[in-house]
mmCIF file of C-alpha atoms in Angstrom:
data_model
loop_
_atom_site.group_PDB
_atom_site.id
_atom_site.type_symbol
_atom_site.label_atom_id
_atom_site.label_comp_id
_atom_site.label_asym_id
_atom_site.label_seq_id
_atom_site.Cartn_x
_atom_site.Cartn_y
_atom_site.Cartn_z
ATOM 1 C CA UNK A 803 -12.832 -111.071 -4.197
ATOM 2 C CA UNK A 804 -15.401 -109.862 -1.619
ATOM 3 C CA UNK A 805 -17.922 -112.603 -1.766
ATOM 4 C CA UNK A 806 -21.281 -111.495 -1.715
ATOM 5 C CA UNK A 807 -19.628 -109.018 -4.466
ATOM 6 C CA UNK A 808 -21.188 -105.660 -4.034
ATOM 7 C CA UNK A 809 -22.785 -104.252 -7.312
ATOM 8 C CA UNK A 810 -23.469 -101.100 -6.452
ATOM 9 C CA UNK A 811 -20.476 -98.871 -5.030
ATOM 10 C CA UNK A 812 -22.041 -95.706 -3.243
ATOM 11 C CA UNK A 813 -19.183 -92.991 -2.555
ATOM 12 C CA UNK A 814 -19.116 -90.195 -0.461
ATOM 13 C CA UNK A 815 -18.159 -87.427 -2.113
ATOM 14 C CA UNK A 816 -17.180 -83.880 0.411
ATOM 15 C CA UNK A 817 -13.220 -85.013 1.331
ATOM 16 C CA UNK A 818 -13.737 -88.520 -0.469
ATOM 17 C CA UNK A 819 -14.221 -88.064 -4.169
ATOM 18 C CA UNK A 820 -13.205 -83.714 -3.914
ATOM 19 C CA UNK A 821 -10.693 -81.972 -2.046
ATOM 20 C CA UNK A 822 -12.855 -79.594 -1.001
ATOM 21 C CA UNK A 823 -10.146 -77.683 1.419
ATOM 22 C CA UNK A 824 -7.587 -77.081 -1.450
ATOM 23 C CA UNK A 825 -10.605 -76.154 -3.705
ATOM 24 C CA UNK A 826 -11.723 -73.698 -1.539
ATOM 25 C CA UNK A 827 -8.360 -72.228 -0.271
ATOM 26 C CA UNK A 828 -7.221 -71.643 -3.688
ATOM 27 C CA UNK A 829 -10.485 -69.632 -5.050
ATOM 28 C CA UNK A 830 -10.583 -67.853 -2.006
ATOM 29 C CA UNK A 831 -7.109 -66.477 -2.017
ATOM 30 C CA UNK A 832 -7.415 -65.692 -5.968
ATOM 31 C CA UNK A 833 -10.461 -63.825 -4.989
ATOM 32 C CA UNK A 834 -9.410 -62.360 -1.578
ATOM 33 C CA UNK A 835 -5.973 -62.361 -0.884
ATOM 34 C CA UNK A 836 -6.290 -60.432 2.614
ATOM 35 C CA UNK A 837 -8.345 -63.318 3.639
ATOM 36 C CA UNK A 838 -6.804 -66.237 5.904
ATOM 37 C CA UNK A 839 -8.401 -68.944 3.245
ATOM 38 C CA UNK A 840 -7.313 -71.928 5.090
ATOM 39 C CA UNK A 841 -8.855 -70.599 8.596
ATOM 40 C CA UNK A 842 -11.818 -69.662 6.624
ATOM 41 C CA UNK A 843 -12.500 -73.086 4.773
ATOM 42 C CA UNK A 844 -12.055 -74.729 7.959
ATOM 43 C CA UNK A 845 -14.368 -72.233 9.674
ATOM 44 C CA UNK A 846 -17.081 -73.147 6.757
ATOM 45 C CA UNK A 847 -16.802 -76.536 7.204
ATOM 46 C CA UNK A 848 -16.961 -76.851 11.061
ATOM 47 C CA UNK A 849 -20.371 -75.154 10.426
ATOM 48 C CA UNK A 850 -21.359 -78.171 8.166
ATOM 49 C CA UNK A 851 -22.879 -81.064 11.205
ATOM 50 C CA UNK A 852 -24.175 -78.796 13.557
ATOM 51 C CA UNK A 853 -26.625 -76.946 11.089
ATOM 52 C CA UNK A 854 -27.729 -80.403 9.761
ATOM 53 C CA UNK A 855 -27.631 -81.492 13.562
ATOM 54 C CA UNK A 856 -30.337 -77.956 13.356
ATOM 55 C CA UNK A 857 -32.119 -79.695 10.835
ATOM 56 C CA UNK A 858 -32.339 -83.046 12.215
ATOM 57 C CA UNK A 859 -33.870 -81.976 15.962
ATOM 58 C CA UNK A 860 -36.725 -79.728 14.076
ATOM 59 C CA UNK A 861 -35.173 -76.938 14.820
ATOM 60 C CA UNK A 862 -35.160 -76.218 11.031
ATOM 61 C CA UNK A 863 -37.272 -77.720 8.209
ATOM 62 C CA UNK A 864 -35.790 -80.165 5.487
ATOM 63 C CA UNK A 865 -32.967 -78.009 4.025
ATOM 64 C CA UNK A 866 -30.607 -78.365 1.341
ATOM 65 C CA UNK A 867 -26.775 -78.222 1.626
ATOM 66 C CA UNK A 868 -25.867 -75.509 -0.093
ATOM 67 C CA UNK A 869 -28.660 -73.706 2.044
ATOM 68 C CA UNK A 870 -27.166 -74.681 4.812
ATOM 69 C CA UNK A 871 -23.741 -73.287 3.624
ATOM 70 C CA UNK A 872 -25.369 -70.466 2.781
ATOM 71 C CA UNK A 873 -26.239 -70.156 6.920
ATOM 72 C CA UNK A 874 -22.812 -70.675 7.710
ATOM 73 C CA UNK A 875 -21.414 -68.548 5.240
ATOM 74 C CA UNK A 876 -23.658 -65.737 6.198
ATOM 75 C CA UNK A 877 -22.636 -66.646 10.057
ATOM 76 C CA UNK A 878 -18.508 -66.283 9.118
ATOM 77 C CA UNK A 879 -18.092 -64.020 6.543
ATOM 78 C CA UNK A 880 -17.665 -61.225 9.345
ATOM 79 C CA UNK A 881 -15.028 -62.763 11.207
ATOM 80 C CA UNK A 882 -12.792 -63.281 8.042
ATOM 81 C CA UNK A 883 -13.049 -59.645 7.055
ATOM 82 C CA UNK A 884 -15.785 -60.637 4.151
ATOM 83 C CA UNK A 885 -19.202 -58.979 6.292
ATOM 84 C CA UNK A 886 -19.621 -56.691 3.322
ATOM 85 C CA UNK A 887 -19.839 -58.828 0.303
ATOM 86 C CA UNK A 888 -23.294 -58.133 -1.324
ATOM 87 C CA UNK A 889 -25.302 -60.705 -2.762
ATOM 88 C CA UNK A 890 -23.959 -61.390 -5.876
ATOM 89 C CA UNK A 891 -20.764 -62.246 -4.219
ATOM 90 C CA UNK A 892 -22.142 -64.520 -1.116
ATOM 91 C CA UNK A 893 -24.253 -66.128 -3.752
ATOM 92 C CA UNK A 894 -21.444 -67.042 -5.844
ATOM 93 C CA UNK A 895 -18.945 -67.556 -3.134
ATOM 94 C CA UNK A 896 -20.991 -70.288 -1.762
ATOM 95 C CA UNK A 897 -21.609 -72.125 -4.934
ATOM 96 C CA UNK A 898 -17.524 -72.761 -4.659
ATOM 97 C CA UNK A 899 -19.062 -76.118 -3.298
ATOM 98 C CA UNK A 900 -20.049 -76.590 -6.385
ATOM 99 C CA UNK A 901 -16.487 -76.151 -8.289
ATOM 100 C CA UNK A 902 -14.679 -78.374 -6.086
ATOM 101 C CA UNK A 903 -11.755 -80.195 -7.689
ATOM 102 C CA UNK A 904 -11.553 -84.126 -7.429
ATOM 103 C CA UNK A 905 -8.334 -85.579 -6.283
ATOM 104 C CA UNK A 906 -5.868 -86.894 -8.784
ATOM 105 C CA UNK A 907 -6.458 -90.165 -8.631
ATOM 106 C CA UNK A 908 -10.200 -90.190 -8.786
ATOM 107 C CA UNK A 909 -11.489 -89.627 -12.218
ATOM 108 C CA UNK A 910 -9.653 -92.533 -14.206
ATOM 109 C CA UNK A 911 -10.253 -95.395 -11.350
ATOM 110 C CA UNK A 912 -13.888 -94.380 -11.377
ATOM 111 C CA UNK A 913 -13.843 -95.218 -15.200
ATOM 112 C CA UNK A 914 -11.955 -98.234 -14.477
ATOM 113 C CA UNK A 915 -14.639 -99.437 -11.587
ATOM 114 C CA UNK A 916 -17.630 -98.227 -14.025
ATOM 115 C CA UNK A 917 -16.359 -101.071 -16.473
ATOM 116 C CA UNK A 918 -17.791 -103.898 -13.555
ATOM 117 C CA UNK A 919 -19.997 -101.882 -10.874
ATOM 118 C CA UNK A 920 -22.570 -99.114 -10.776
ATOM 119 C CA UNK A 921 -21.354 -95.889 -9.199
ATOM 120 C CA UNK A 922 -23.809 -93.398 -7.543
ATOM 121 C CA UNK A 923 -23.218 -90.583 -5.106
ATOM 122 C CA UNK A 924 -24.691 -91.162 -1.417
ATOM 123 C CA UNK A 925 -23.587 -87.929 -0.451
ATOM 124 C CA UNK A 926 -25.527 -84.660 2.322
ATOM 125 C CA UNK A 927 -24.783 -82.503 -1.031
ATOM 126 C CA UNK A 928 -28.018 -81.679 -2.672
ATOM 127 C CA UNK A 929 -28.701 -82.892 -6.543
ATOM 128 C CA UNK A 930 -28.050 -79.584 -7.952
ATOM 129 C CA UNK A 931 -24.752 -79.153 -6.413
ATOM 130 C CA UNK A 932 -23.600 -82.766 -7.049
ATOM 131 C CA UNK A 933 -24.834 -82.433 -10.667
ATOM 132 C CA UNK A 934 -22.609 -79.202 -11.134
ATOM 133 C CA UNK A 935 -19.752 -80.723 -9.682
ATOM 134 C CA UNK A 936 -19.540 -84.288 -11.637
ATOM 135 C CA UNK A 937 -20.423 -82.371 -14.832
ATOM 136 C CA UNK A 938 -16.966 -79.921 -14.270
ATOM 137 C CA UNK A 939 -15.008 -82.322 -12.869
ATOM 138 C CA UNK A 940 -15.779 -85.277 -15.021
ATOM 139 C CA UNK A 941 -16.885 -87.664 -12.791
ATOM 140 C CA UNK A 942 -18.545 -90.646 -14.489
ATOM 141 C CA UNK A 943 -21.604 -91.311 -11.903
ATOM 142 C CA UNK A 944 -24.249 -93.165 -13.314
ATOM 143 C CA UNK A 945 -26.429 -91.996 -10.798
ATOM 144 C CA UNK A 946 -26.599 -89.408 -8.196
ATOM 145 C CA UNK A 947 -27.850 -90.014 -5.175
ATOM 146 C CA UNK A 948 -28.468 -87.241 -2.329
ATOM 147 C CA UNK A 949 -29.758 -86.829 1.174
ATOM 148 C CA UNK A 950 -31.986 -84.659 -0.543
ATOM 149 C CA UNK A 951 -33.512 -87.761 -2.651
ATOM 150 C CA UNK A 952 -34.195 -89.154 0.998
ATOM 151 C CA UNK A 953 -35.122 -86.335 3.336
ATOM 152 C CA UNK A 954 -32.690 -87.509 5.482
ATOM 153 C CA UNK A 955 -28.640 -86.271 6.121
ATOM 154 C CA UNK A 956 -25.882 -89.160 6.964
ATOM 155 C CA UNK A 957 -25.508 -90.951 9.053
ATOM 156 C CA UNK A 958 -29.529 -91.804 8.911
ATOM 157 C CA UNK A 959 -30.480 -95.660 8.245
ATOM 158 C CA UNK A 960 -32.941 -93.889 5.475
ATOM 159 C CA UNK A 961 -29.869 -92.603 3.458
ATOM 160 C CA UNK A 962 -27.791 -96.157 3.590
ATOM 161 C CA UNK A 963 -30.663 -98.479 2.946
ATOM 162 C CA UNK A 964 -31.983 -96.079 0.172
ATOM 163 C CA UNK A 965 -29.678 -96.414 -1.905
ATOM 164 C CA UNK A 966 -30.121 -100.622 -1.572
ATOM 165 C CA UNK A 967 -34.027 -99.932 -2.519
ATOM 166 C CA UNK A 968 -33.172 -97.610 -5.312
ATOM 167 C CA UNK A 969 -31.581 -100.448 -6.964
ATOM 168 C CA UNK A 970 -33.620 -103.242 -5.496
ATOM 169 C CA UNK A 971 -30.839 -104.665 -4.058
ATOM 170 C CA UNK A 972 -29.995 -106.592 -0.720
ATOM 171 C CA UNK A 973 -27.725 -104.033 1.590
ATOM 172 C CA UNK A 974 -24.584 -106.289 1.184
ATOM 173 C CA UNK A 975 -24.738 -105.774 -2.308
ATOM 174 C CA UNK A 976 -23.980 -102.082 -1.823
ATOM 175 C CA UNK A 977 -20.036 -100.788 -1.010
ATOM 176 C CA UNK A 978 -20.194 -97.525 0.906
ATOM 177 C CA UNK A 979 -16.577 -96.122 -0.428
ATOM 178 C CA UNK A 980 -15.956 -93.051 1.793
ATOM 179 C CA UNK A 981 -12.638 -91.463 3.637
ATOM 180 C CA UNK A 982 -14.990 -91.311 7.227
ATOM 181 C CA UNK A 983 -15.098 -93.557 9.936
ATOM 182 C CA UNK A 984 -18.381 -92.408 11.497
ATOM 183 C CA UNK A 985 -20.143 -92.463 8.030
ATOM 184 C CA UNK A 986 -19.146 -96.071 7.209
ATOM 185 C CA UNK A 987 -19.750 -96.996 10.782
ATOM 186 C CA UNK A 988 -23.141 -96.114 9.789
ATOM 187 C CA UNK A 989 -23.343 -97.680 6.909
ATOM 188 C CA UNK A 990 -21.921 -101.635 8.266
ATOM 189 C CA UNK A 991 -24.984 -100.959 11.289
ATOM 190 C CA UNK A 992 -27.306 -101.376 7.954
ATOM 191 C CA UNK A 993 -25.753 -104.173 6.308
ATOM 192 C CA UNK A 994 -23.539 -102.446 3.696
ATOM 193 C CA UNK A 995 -20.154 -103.242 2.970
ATOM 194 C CA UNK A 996 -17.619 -100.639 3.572
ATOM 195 C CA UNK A 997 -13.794 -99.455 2.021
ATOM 196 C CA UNK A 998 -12.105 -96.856 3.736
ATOM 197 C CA UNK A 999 -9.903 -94.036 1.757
ATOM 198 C CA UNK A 1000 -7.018 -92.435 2.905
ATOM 199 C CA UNK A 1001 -7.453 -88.913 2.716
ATOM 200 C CA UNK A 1002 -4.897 -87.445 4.868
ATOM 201 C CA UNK A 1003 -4.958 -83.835 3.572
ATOM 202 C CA UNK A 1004 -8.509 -83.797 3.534
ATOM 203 C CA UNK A 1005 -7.945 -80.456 5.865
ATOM 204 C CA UNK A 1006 -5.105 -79.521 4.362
ATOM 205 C CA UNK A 1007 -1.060 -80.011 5.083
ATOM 206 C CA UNK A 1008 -1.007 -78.353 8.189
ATOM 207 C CA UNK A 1009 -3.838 -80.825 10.056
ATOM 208 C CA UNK A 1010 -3.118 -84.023 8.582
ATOM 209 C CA UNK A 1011 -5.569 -86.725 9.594
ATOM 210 C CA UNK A 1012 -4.769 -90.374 10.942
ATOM 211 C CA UNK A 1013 -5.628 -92.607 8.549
ATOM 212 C CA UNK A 1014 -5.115 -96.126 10.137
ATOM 213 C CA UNK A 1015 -6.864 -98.967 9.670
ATOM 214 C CA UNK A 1016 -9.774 -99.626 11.508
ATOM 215 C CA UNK A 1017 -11.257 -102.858 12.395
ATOM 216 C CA UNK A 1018 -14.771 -103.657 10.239
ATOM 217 C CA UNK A 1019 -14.189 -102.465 7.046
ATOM 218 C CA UNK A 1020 -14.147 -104.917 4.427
ATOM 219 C CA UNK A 1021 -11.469 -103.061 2.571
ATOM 220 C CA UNK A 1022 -8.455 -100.043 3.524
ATOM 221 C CA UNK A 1023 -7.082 -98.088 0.352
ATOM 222 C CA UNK A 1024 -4.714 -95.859 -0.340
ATOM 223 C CA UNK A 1025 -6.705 -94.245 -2.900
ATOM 224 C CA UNK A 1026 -9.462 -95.009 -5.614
ATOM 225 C CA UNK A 1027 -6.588 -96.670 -7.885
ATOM 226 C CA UNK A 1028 -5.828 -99.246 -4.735
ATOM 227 C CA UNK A 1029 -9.972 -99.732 -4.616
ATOM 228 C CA UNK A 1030 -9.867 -100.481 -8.639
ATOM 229 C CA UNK A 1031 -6.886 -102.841 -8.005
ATOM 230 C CA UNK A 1032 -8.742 -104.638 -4.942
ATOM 231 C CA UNK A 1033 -12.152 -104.846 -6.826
ATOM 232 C CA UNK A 1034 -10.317 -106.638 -9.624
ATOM 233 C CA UNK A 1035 -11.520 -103.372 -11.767
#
């Protein structure tokens, strides 16, 4: 057992906790079968970290995610064929970030870890969205956390060591649990402890990701039932 033993485990949640690639590719073609839905889900997300990199040099005020998808969507509908969807459309096109499906193995080893740790989302997506998508997908948080709570997108020190002074905690008593390098890079720089999550489909079967180990994290799993196992959950 990790020894200080975290208490709080924070997870990311775009890639992590949902498959947000397969969620989107599958409305989209339902919806729009002339549309190239793994192109354009890839297209949306490439959009994601330069509009927050927007955000975070002033070029744009504090703005939410799904505003920011919004942006992008806006930016790529044309290229995909989509340039005259009307509003009602757009507007509920880009609340598909807020249907995204969870991964198979997520929902039962979050009830198993919720039997010894607090869980909380540390995730870019605003409160709204996250809200939306734990309450269709069944995902046990008992707390959601957001950049939006702290002003501030990932990989910030605000967002990491927030979530330590939400729950008055020292930051190695907080897990970051997230299928990113760079984000739990960020959060060992302020103390945290870190698992990694394979995720190798994260953009689908035709880009599979490399999901070595990596030196610094306190913990490499195959999945959230191999974190349960590790955590003694």
């Amino acid at each position: 057992m990790l020894e200080p033993t975290p208490q709080v485990l924070a997870f990311d949640v775009f890639g992590t906790v949902v498959d947000w690639h397969g969620s989107i590719v599958r409305e989209v073609r339902a919806a729009y079968p002339q549309v190239d839905a793994d192109g354009f889900a890839l297209a949306w997300r490439e959009g994601y970290r330069p509009a927050m990199a927007r955000v975070a040099r002033g070029e744009l005020g504090w703005t939410r995610i799904d505003d920011l998808h919004r942006l992008i969507l806006d930016d790529i509908a044309p290229r995909f064929g989509l340039g005259d969807l009307g509003e009602d459309e757009r507007a509920h096109l880009n609340r598909v970030w807020h249907r995204l499906d969870p991964w198979p193995d997520v929902v039962a080893a979050l009830h198993r870890l919720r039997t010894r740790f607090t869980l909380c989302t540390l995730s870019n997506g605003n409160i709204g969205l996250l809200a939306d998508m734990a309450k269709r997908a069944g995902l046990p948080w008992d707390c959601i956390l957001s950049a939006e709570v702290f002003r501030a997108y990932k990989p910030d020190p605000a967002t990491y060591l927030g979530v330590a002074s939400t729950f008055d905690l020292q930051p190695s008593r907080v897990m970051l649990v997230a299928a990113h390098h760079d984000d739990l890079e960020g959060a060992r720089a302020c103390g945290l402890r870190t698992a990694y999550i394979e995720r190798p489909l994260e953009f689908g079967a035709a880009r599979p990701k490399d999901v070595s180990p990596r030196a610094g994290n306190d913990l490499h799993c195959r999945d959230f039932a191999e974190l349960a196992d590790k955590l003694g959950a």
